[in-house]
Amino acid sequence: MDQNVDTPHTGPATSPRKRLSRRASIIGSVVALLILAGTGWLAWRLANPAPDSAAAGTNGRRSAPATTVGVATAERANIPIFLDSLGTVTPLATVRVSLQVSGVMEKVLFKEGQMVRAGDLLATIDPRMFEMALLQATGQRQRDEAQLDSARVTLQRFKTLLAQDSIARQDVDTQAALVKQLEATVVMDKAAEGTAKLNLAYTKVVAPVSGRIGLRTVDVGNVVSPSTTNGIAVITQLSPIDVVFAVPQDQAGTLQQNASGSAAMKAIALDRTRSTTLDTGVFASLDNQVDTTTGTVKAKARFTNNQQLLFPSQFVNVRLQVKTIENAVVVPVTALRHGSNGDYVYVVNTADRTVSLRTVQRGQATVEKVIISSGLNEGERVITEGADRLKDGASVVLPGDPPGGIRRQRPAGKGAGAPAAAASAPASTGPASAPVAAASATDKPAPASTTSTPAPPVDGPTAEQRRRMLDQVKDDPVALERRQRFFEQLDRGDPAAQARWRDMMEKRRQGGSAP
């Protein structure tokens, strides 16, 4: 009874499952055939490109569009080599004006921050006490001098009497000793009188050096003395002024050799942003030992500081011109590139407007220029902009070239009329259009080749055309000068320049652009 129950349900359940399996296999087969057909068609299209693209690829040596680049010419120049460092402005002299005598401050004759010269009167102290001391010293000197004169007269008399044997020799010797004592007393009186004069002079406080005076520390009426700690003011000499900076110990020998030469090394003081030149001076001296903690040597440069832009204790950037490399081949820094094989540049082949990768050896460099020690000659043109899109042999468009680049001339005898016929024939999308175009170009010339286009007027470009053409080469000074000279020749009516202008207009019309 179990078999009768299972048998009716087994047949109907297995039949739909078999039909679904056949349908799925048919659909899968169709999809696989479509994928194979699509892959085969794509492979055929890649192996057999369209006639117009094939013609574009065989019309020249390149199929990719030319890259517009910036160029510069390698030239010879004298390149200065600089050494940059951070320095501190240090004045030649900083003098604290102190007092030599004690007294009451009578006058203050300077203003804070004033520029003073050596010898200028700054302040005065009450001089009356010192005048009285001078008078006393003078009177004492005069008294002692009178006594000395009297003793000398008496001595002369004693000598006369001694010659007549009328006086004892002991009296003559005593009088001679008295004369010498009075002479010594007069010398001391003169010294006391000089001291009094000096103290009287010290009541007038004068500037010992030229410079800028600082803030004053005393006022009129104060009792001052030589023991006053801060004096009355501080004078800082500002012109000339020094800048102390540190240089690497490896450069110490070079600086010492250059400093011993006849030509002084030029030093430039720049502000914190290195954008403004504060002053220009010369290298002054080098320290006698290396700082072991930093591995540097202290050096000093001297500046005239006529404009007072350098301030004591100011931090500045020092640029020292160590030497000058003369007659070196230089290019802009942007022209030099770095690769796995070293430094290289792209050199422009002027004839066919292609570039060649040239390995070079670089030398010293400045902010804008770099020296090429070997691998490049003077006058060669190198790529400065757009080099990241180039490779060896790539075609380029220079700023001075007409729009679309310079077109190459096709070799003679290879269907010179074919481009004109292809341009006049209607566009074709099938493979059979290529033989027809070739036959029409060979057997029957195209109407465009037999009917010449009228030449443009010979009066030259319009003002708008001139402006646009000059803007195209504004970043290339050589091309800009050449184009301006070409416009001048057109204005003079030069036949060669007019013929060149007509040829340019003809090429632009053939390229489909309006002149």
Coordinates of C-alpha atoms in Angstrom, one line a residue:
M1 CA 0.0 0.0 0.0
D2 CA 3.0 2.3 0.6
Q3 CA 4.1 1.8 -3.1
N4 CA 0.7 2.8 -4.4
V5 CA 0.8 6.0 -2.5
D6 CA 4.4 6.9 -3.5
T7 CA 4.1 6.1 -7.3
P8 CA 1.5 8.7 -8.4
H9 CA 3.4 11.6 -6.7
T10 CA 6.9 10.7 -8.1
G11 CA 6.0 11.2 -11.9
P12 CA 4.5 14.7 -11.8
A13 CA 7.2 16.1 -9.5
T14 CA 10.3 15.1 -11.7
S15 CA 8.9 16.2 -15.2
P16 CA 8.9 20.0 -14.7
R17 CA 12.4 20.0 -13.1
K18 CA 13.8 18.3 -16.3
R19 CA 12.1 20.9 -18.6
L20 CA 13.6 23.8 -16.6
S21 CA 17.1 22.4 -16.9
R22 CA 16.9 22.3 -20.8
R23 CA 15.6 25.9 -21.0
A24 CA 18.5 27.2 -18.8
S25 CA 21.1 25.4 -20.9
I26 CA 19.7 26.9 -24.1
I27 CA 19.7 30.4 -22.6
G28 CA 23.3 30.0 -21.3
S29 CA 24.4 28.8 -24.8
V30 CA 22.9 31.8 -26.4
V31 CA 24.5 34.2 -24.0
A32 CA 27.9 32.5 -24.5
L33 CA 27.6 32.9 -28.2
L34 CA 26.7 36.6 -27.9
I35 CA 29.8 37.2 -25.7
L36 CA 32.0 35.4 -28.2
A37 CA 30.6 37.3 -31.1
G38 CA 31.0 40.7 -29.2
T39 CA 34.6 39.8 -28.3
G40 CA 35.4 38.8 -31.9
W41 CA 33.9 42.1 -33.2
L42 CA 35.9 44.2 -30.8
A43 CA 39.1 42.4 -31.7
W44 CA 38.4 43.0 -35.4
R45 CA 37.7 46.7 -34.8
L46 CA 41.0 47.1 -32.9
A47 CA 42.9 45.3 -35.6
N48 CA 41.2 47.2 -38.5
P49 CA 40.7 50.8 -37.5
A50 CA 38.5 53.2 -39.4
P51 CA 40.0 54.7 -42.6
D52 CA 40.0 58.3 -41.3
S53 CA 41.9 57.3 -38.1
A54 CA 44.3 55.2 -40.1
A55 CA 44.9 58.1 -42.5
A56 CA 45.5 60.4 -39.6
G57 CA 48.0 58.0 -38.1
T58 CA 50.0 57.6 -41.4
N59 CA 49.8 61.3 -42.5
G60 CA 52.7 62.0 -40.1
R61 CA 55.1 60.3 -37.8
R62 CA 52.8 60.8 -34.8
S63 CA 49.2 60.2 -34.1
A64 CA 48.9 61.9 -30.7
P65 CA 48.4 65.7 -30.7
A66 CA 51.5 67.8 -30.0
T67 CA 52.0 69.2 -26.5
T68 CA 52.2 73.0 -26.0
V69 CA 55.3 73.6 -23.8
G70 CA 57.4 76.5 -22.5
V71 CA 61.0 76.8 -23.6
A72 CA 64.1 78.6 -22.5
T73 CA 67.6 79.0 -24.1
A74 CA 70.7 77.7 -22.5
E75 CA 73.1 80.7 -22.0
R76 CA 76.4 81.6 -20.5
A77 CA 76.3 83.8 -17.4
N78 CA 78.2 84.6 -14.2
I79 CA 76.5 82.9 -11.3
P80 CA 77.1 84.2 -7.8
I81 CA 77.2 81.5 -5.1
F82 CA 75.6 82.6 -1.8
L83 CA 75.7 81.3 1.8
D84 CA 72.5 81.9 3.8
S85 CA 72.5 82.2 7.6
L86 CA 70.6 83.7 10.5
G87 CA 72.4 86.6 12.2
T88 CA 72.0 89.1 15.0
V89 CA 72.6 92.8 14.6
T90 CA 75.4 93.9 17.0
P91 CA 76.5 97.6 17.4
L92 CA 80.2 98.5 17.3
A93 CA 79.9 100.4 20.6
T94 CA 77.4 100.6 23.4
V95 CA 78.4 103.2 26.0
R96 CA 76.8 104.0 29.3
V97 CA 77.2 107.7 30.0
S98 CA 78.3 107.9 33.7
L99 CA 79.3 110.9 35.8
Q100 CA 82.9 111.8 36.9
V101 CA 82.0 114.2 39.7
S102 CA 79.2 114.6 42.2
G103 CA 76.8 117.5 42.2
V104 CA 73.3 118.6 41.5
M105 CA 72.0 118.0 37.9
E106 CA 71.4 121.5 36.5
K107 CA 70.4 120.9 32.9
V108 CA 69.4 117.9 30.6
L109 CA 70.0 118.9 27.0
F110 CA 69.1 115.7 25.1
K111 CA 65.8 114.0 24.1
E112 CA 65.3 110.4 24.5
G113 CA 66.0 108.5 21.2
Q114 CA 67.9 111.4 19.8
M115 CA 70.8 110.9 17.4
V116 CA 73.9 112.5 18.9
R117 CA 77.5 113.0 17.7
A118 CA 80.7 112.6 19.7
G119 CA 81.3 115.7 21.7
D120 CA 77.7 116.9 21.9
L121 CA 76.7 118.4 25.3
L122 CA 74.2 116.2 27.0
A123 CA 73.8 117.6 30.5
T124 CA 75.4 120.0 33.0
I125 CA 76.1 119.8 36.8
D126 CA 76.2 122.8 39.1
P127 CA 79.8 124.1 38.5
R128 CA 80.1 126.7 41.3
M129 CA 81.8 124.4 43.8
F130 CA 84.3 123.3 41.3
E131 CA 85.0 126.9 40.2
M132 CA 85.9 127.8 43.8
A133 CA 88.2 124.8 44.1
L134 CA 90.0 125.9 40.9
L135 CA 90.5 129.4 42.3
Q136 CA 91.9 128.0 45.5
A137 CA 94.4 125.8 43.6
T138 CA 95.4 128.7 41.4
G139 CA 96.1 131.0 44.4
Q140 CA 98.1 128.4 46.2
R141 CA 100.2 127.9 43.0
Q142 CA 100.9 131.6 42.7
R143 CA 101.9 131.9 46.3
D144 CA 104.4 129.1 46.1
E145 CA 105.8 130.4 42.8
A146 CA 106.5 133.8 44.5
Q147 CA 108.3 132.1 47.4
L148 CA 110.3 130.1 44.8
D149 CA 111.4 133.3 43.0
S150 CA 112.5 134.9 46.4
A151 CA 114.5 131.8 47.3
R152 CA 116.3 131.7 43.9
V153 CA 117.3 135.4 44.4
T154 CA 118.7 134.7 47.8
L155 CA 120.6 131.7 46.5
Q156 CA 122.2 133.8 43.9
R157 CA 123.4 136.3 46.5
F158 CA 124.8 133.6 48.7
K159 CA 126.8 132.3 45.7
T160 CA 128.3 135.8 45.1
L161 CA 129.3 136.1 48.8
L162 CA 130.8 132.6 48.8
A163 CA 133.0 133.6 45.8
Q164 CA 134.3 136.6 47.9
D165 CA 134.8 134.2 50.8
S166 CA 132.3 136.3 52.9
I167 CA 129.8 133.5 53.8
A168 CA 130.0 129.9 54.9
R169 CA 129.4 127.2 52.3
Q170 CA 126.8 125.6 54.6
D171 CA 124.5 128.6 54.2
V172 CA 124.7 128.3 50.4
D173 CA 123.8 124.6 50.5
T174 CA 120.8 125.2 52.8
Q175 CA 119.5 127.9 50.5
A176 CA 119.9 125.6 47.4
A177 CA 117.9 122.9 49.2
L178 CA 115.1 125.4 50.0
V179 CA 114.9 126.4 46.3
K180 CA 114.4 122.7 45.3
Q181 CA 111.7 122.2 47.9
L182 CA 109.8 125.2 46.6
E183 CA 110.1 124.0 43.0
A184 CA 108.5 120.7 44.1
T185 CA 105.8 122.6 45.9
V186 CA 105.0 124.5 42.7
V187 CA 104.8 121.3 40.7
M188 CA 102.2 119.9 43.2
D189 CA 100.3 123.2 43.0
K190 CA 100.1 122.9 39.3
A191 CA 98.8 119.4 39.5
A192 CA 96.1 120.4 42.0
E193 CA 95.2 123.3 39.7
G194 CA 94.9 120.9 36.8
T195 CA 92.7 118.5 38.8
A196 CA 90.4 121.4 39.7
K197 CA 90.2 122.4 36.0
L198 CA 89.4 118.7 35.1
N199 CA 86.6 118.5 37.7
L200 CA 85.2 121.7 36.4
A201 CA 85.1 120.3 32.9
Y202 CA 83.4 117.1 34.2
T203 CA 80.4 119.3 35.1
K204 CA 79.6 119.3 31.4
V205 CA 78.6 115.8 30.3
V206 CA 79.3 115.2 26.6
A207 CA 78.6 112.2 24.3
P208 CA 81.7 109.9 24.0
V209 CA 80.6 108.3 20.7
S210 CA 78.1 109.0 17.9
G211 CA 74.9 107.1 18.0
R212 CA 71.3 107.0 19.3
I213 CA 70.8 107.9 22.9
G214 CA 68.4 105.8 25.0
L215 CA 66.0 106.6 27.8
R216 CA 67.3 108.9 30.5
T217 CA 67.5 107.8 34.1
V218 CA 67.9 111.2 35.9
D219 CA 66.1 114.4 36.0
V220 CA 67.0 118.0 36.6
G221 CA 67.6 118.7 40.4
N222 CA 68.7 115.2 41.2
V223 CA 72.0 114.8 43.2
V224 CA 74.2 112.6 41.1
S225 CA 77.6 111.0 41.6
P226 CA 80.0 108.6 39.9
S227 CA 78.4 105.8 42.0
T228 CA 75.1 106.1 40.1
T229 CA 74.5 102.6 38.7
N230 CA 72.7 103.4 35.5
G231 CA 74.4 106.7 34.7
I232 CA 72.3 109.2 32.9
A233 CA 71.7 107.4 29.6
V234 CA 73.1 104.7 27.1
I235 CA 74.4 105.6 23.6
T236 CA 74.4 102.9 21.0
Q237 CA 76.5 103.4 17.8
L238 CA 74.4 102.5 14.8
S239 CA 76.6 103.5 11.8
P240 CA 78.5 101.4 10.9
I241 CA 77.0 98.3 12.5
D242 CA 77.9 94.6 12.5
V243 CA 75.9 91.5 12.0
V244 CA 77.1 88.3 13.8
F245 CA 76.1 85.0 12.1
A246 CA 77.1 81.4 12.1
V247 CA 78.5 79.5 9.2
P248 CA 79.1 75.7 8.8
Q249 CA 82.6 74.5 9.8
D250 CA 83.1 73.1 6.3
Q251 CA 82.9 76.6 4.9
A252 CA 85.4 78.1 7.3
G253 CA 88.4 77.4 5.1
T254 CA 86.8 78.8 2.0
L255 CA 85.7 82.0 3.8
Q256 CA 89.2 82.4 5.3
Q257 CA 90.8 82.1 1.8
N258 CA 88.4 84.5 0.2
A259 CA 88.8 87.0 3.0
S260 CA 92.5 87.1 2.5
G261 CA 92.1 88.0 -1.2
S262 CA 91.9 91.5 -2.6
A263 CA 88.2 91.5 -3.4
A264 CA 85.8 91.8 -0.4
M265 CA 82.9 89.3 -0.1
K266 CA 79.5 91.0 -0.5
A267 CA 77.0 90.5 2.3
I268 CA 73.3 91.3 2.1
A269 CA 71.0 91.7 5.2
L270 CA 67.4 90.6 4.6
D271 CA 64.3 90.9 6.7
R272 CA 62.5 88.0 8.4
T273 CA 60.6 87.1 5.2
R274 CA 63.7 87.4 2.9
S275 CA 61.7 89.7 0.7
T276 CA 63.2 93.1 1.6
T277 CA 66.9 94.0 1.5
L278 CA 67.8 96.0 4.6
D279 CA 71.4 96.9 3.7
T280 CA 74.4 95.8 1.8
G281 CA 77.8 95.4 3.3
V282 CA 81.0 93.3 3.3
F283 CA 82.4 90.3 5.1
A284 CA 84.5 91.6 8.1
S285 CA 86.0 88.8 10.1
L286 CA 85.9 85.1 11.2
D287 CA 86.1 83.7 14.7
N288 CA 89.2 81.7 15.7
Q289 CA 87.5 78.5 16.8
V290 CA 84.6 76.2 16.1
D291 CA 81.7 75.9 18.4
T292 CA 81.7 72.2 19.3
T293 CA 78.1 72.1 20.3
T294 CA 76.8 73.3 17.0
G295 CA 79.6 72.6 14.6
T296 CA 79.6 76.2 13.3
V297 CA 82.0 79.2 13.3
K298 CA 80.9 82.7 14.2
A299 CA 81.5 85.3 11.5
K300 CA 80.9 89.0 11.2
A301 CA 79.7 91.3 8.4
R302 CA 79.8 95.1 8.5
F303 CA 77.1 97.4 7.1
T304 CA 77.1 101.2 6.8
N305 CA 73.4 101.3 7.9
N306 CA 72.9 104.8 6.4
Q307 CA 69.1 104.3 6.3
Q308 CA 69.0 103.1 9.9
L309 CA 67.1 99.9 9.0
L310 CA 69.3 97.7 11.1
F311 CA 68.5 97.8 14.8
P312 CA 70.7 96.5 17.6
S313 CA 69.8 92.9 18.7
Q314 CA 67.6 92.5 15.6
F315 CA 67.4 89.0 14.0
V316 CA 68.1 89.2 10.2
N317 CA 68.8 86.8 7.4
V318 CA 72.4 87.2 6.0
R319 CA 73.2 86.2 2.4
L320 CA 77.0 86.1 1.9
Q321 CA 78.3 85.9 -1.6
V322 CA 81.1 83.3 -1.3
K323 CA 82.3 83.4 -4.9
T324 CA 81.2 83.9 -8.5
I325 CA 81.3 81.1 -11.2
E326 CA 82.1 82.9 -14.5
N327 CA 81.0 82.0 -18.0
A328 CA 78.9 79.0 -17.0
V329 CA 76.1 77.4 -19.0
V330 CA 72.9 78.0 -17.1
V331 CA 69.2 77.1 -17.6
P332 CA 66.1 77.8 -15.5
V333 CA 65.7 75.6 -12.5
T334 CA 62.3 74.4 -13.9
A335 CA 64.1 72.9 -16.9
L336 CA 66.1 70.4 -14.8
R337 CA 64.4 67.1 -14.0
H338 CA 65.4 64.1 -11.9
G339 CA 65.0 60.4 -12.9
S340 CA 66.3 57.0 -12.0
N341 CA 69.4 57.5 -14.2
G342 CA 70.2 61.0 -12.8
D343 CA 69.4 64.6 -13.9
Y344 CA 68.1 65.2 -17.4
V345 CA 66.5 67.9 -19.6
Y346 CA 64.3 67.8 -22.7
V347 CA 66.1 69.5 -25.6
V348 CA 64.0 70.9 -28.5
N349 CA 64.9 69.8 -32.0
T350 CA 64.0 73.0 -33.9
A351 CA 63.7 71.3 -37.3
D352 CA 60.9 68.9 -36.6
R353 CA 59.6 70.3 -33.3
T354 CA 60.4 67.1 -31.3
V355 CA 62.2 66.7 -28.0
S356 CA 65.2 64.6 -27.0
L357 CA 65.9 63.4 -23.5
R358 CA 69.4 64.5 -22.6
T359 CA 71.3 63.4 -19.5
V360 CA 73.2 66.2 -17.9
Q361 CA 75.4 66.9 -14.9
R362 CA 74.3 69.8 -12.7
G363 CA 76.4 72.2 -10.7
Q364 CA 75.7 75.0 -8.3
A365 CA 72.3 76.6 -8.3
T366 CA 70.6 79.8 -7.3
V367 CA 66.9 80.5 -6.7
E368 CA 66.1 80.8 -10.5
K369 CA 69.1 79.4 -12.4
V370 CA 71.1 76.2 -12.3
I371 CA 74.5 75.5 -13.8
I372 CA 74.8 72.6 -16.3
S373 CA 78.4 71.3 -16.0
S374 CA 78.2 68.9 -18.9
G375 CA 75.7 67.5 -21.4
L376 CA 74.3 70.8 -22.7
N377 CA 75.7 73.5 -25.0
E378 CA 75.1 77.2 -25.2
G379 CA 72.1 78.2 -27.4
E380 CA 70.2 74.9 -27.2
R381 CA 66.5 75.3 -26.2
V382 CA 65.1 73.2 -23.3
I383 CA 61.6 72.6 -22.0
T384 CA 60.6 74.5 -18.9
E385 CA 56.9 73.9 -18.8
G386 CA 54.8 70.9 -19.7
A387 CA 57.7 68.4 -19.5
D388 CA 55.7 66.0 -17.3
R389 CA 53.6 65.1 -20.3
L390 CA 56.6 64.4 -22.6
K391 CA 58.8 61.5 -23.5
D392 CA 61.8 61.1 -25.7
G393 CA 60.9 61.9 -29.3
A394 CA 57.5 63.5 -28.5
S395 CA 56.2 66.4 -30.7
V396 CA 55.7 69.8 -29.1
V397 CA 54.2 73.2 -30.0
L398 CA 56.3 76.2 -29.0
P399 CA 54.8 79.5 -28.0
G400 CA 55.9 81.2 -31.2
D401 CA 54.3 78.6 -33.5
P402 CA 51.0 79.2 -35.3
P403 CA 47.9 77.6 -34.0
G404 CA 48.0 73.8 -34.7
G405 CA 51.8 73.7 -34.8
I406 CA 54.2 73.7 -37.8
R407 CA 53.1 71.3 -40.5
R408 CA 55.8 69.1 -42.0
Q409 CA 56.3 69.1 -45.8
R410 CA 55.5 65.7 -47.4
P411 CA 58.2 64.1 -49.6
A412 CA 58.0 64.9 -53.3
G413 CA 56.4 62.2 -55.6
K414 CA 54.1 60.8 -53.0
G415 CA 50.8 62.3 -54.0
A416 CA 51.0 65.9 -53.2
G417 CA 47.4 66.4 -54.3
A418 CA 46.0 63.7 -52.1
P419 CA 45.3 66.0 -49.0
A420 CA 43.4 68.5 -51.2
A421 CA 41.3 65.7 -52.8
A422 CA 40.6 64.0 -49.5
A423 CA 39.5 67.4 -48.1
S424 CA 37.1 68.0 -51.0
A425 CA 35.7 64.5 -51.1
P426 CA 32.6 63.7 -48.9
A427 CA 33.3 61.9 -45.7
S428 CA 33.0 58.1 -45.9
T429 CA 32.3 55.6 -43.2
G430 CA 32.9 52.3 -45.0
P431 CA 36.2 50.6 -45.8
A432 CA 35.4 50.9 -49.6
S433 CA 35.8 54.7 -49.5
A434 CA 39.6 54.6 -49.3
P435 CA 40.2 53.1 -52.8
V436 CA 37.8 55.6 -54.3
A437 CA 39.5 58.5 -52.7
A438 CA 42.9 57.3 -53.9
A439 CA 41.7 56.8 -57.4
S440 CA 40.1 60.2 -57.6
A441 CA 43.3 61.8 -56.4
T442 CA 45.4 59.9 -58.9
D443 CA 43.3 59.9 -62.1
K444 CA 41.4 63.2 -61.8
P445 CA 42.6 66.2 -59.9
A446 CA 40.2 67.7 -57.4
P447 CA 38.6 71.0 -58.1
A448 CA 40.4 72.5 -55.1
S449 CA 43.8 71.8 -56.6
T450 CA 43.0 73.5 -60.0
T451 CA 41.3 76.6 -58.7
S452 CA 43.6 78.7 -56.5
T453 CA 42.3 80.6 -53.5
P454 CA 42.8 84.3 -53.7
A455 CA 45.6 85.6 -51.6
P456 CA 44.9 87.7 -48.6
P457 CA 45.7 91.4 -48.6
V458 CA 49.4 92.2 -48.1
D459 CA 48.8 95.0 -45.6
G460 CA 49.4 92.5 -42.7
P461 CA 47.4 91.4 -39.7
T462 CA 44.8 93.5 -38.0
A463 CA 45.3 95.0 -34.6
E464 CA 43.3 92.2 -33.0
Q465 CA 45.4 89.6 -34.7
R466 CA 48.6 91.3 -33.6
R467 CA 47.5 91.5 -30.0
R468 CA 46.4 87.8 -30.0
M469 CA 49.7 86.7 -31.6
L470 CA 51.8 88.7 -29.2
D471 CA 49.8 87.3 -26.2
Q472 CA 50.7 83.7 -27.4
V473 CA 54.4 84.3 -26.9
K474 CA 54.4 86.8 -24.0
D475 CA 56.2 84.3 -21.7
D476 CA 59.0 83.6 -24.2
P477 CA 61.2 86.8 -24.7
V478 CA 63.0 85.3 -27.7
A479 CA 59.9 84.4 -29.6
L480 CA 58.2 87.7 -28.6
E481 CA 61.1 89.7 -30.0
R482 CA 61.1 87.7 -33.2
R483 CA 57.4 88.2 -33.7
Q484 CA 57.6 92.0 -33.1
R485 CA 60.5 92.2 -35.6
F486 CA 58.3 90.3 -38.1
F487 CA 55.5 92.8 -37.6
E488 CA 57.9 95.7 -38.2
Q489 CA 59.0 94.1 -41.5
L490 CA 55.4 93.8 -42.6
D491 CA 54.9 97.5 -41.8
R492 CA 57.9 98.4 -44.0
G493 CA 56.5 96.3 -46.8
D494 CA 59.2 93.7 -46.9
P495 CA 58.3 91.2 -49.7
A496 CA 59.7 88.2 -47.7
A497 CA 57.6 89.1 -44.7
Q498 CA 54.5 89.5 -46.8
A499 CA 55.1 86.2 -48.5
R500 CA 55.5 84.5 -45.1
W501 CA 52.3 86.2 -43.9
R502 CA 50.3 84.9 -46.9
D503 CA 51.7 81.4 -46.4
M504 CA 50.6 81.5 -42.8
M505 CA 47.1 82.6 -43.8
E506 CA 46.9 79.9 -46.4
K507 CA 47.9 77.2 -43.9
R508 CA 45.3 78.5 -41.4
R509 CA 42.5 78.4 -44.1
Q510 CA 43.5 74.8 -45.0
G511 CA 43.4 73.9 -41.3
G512 CA 39.8 75.3 -41.1
S513 CA 40.5 78.3 -38.9
A514 CA 39.7 81.9 -39.7
P515 CA 42.7 84.2 -40.1

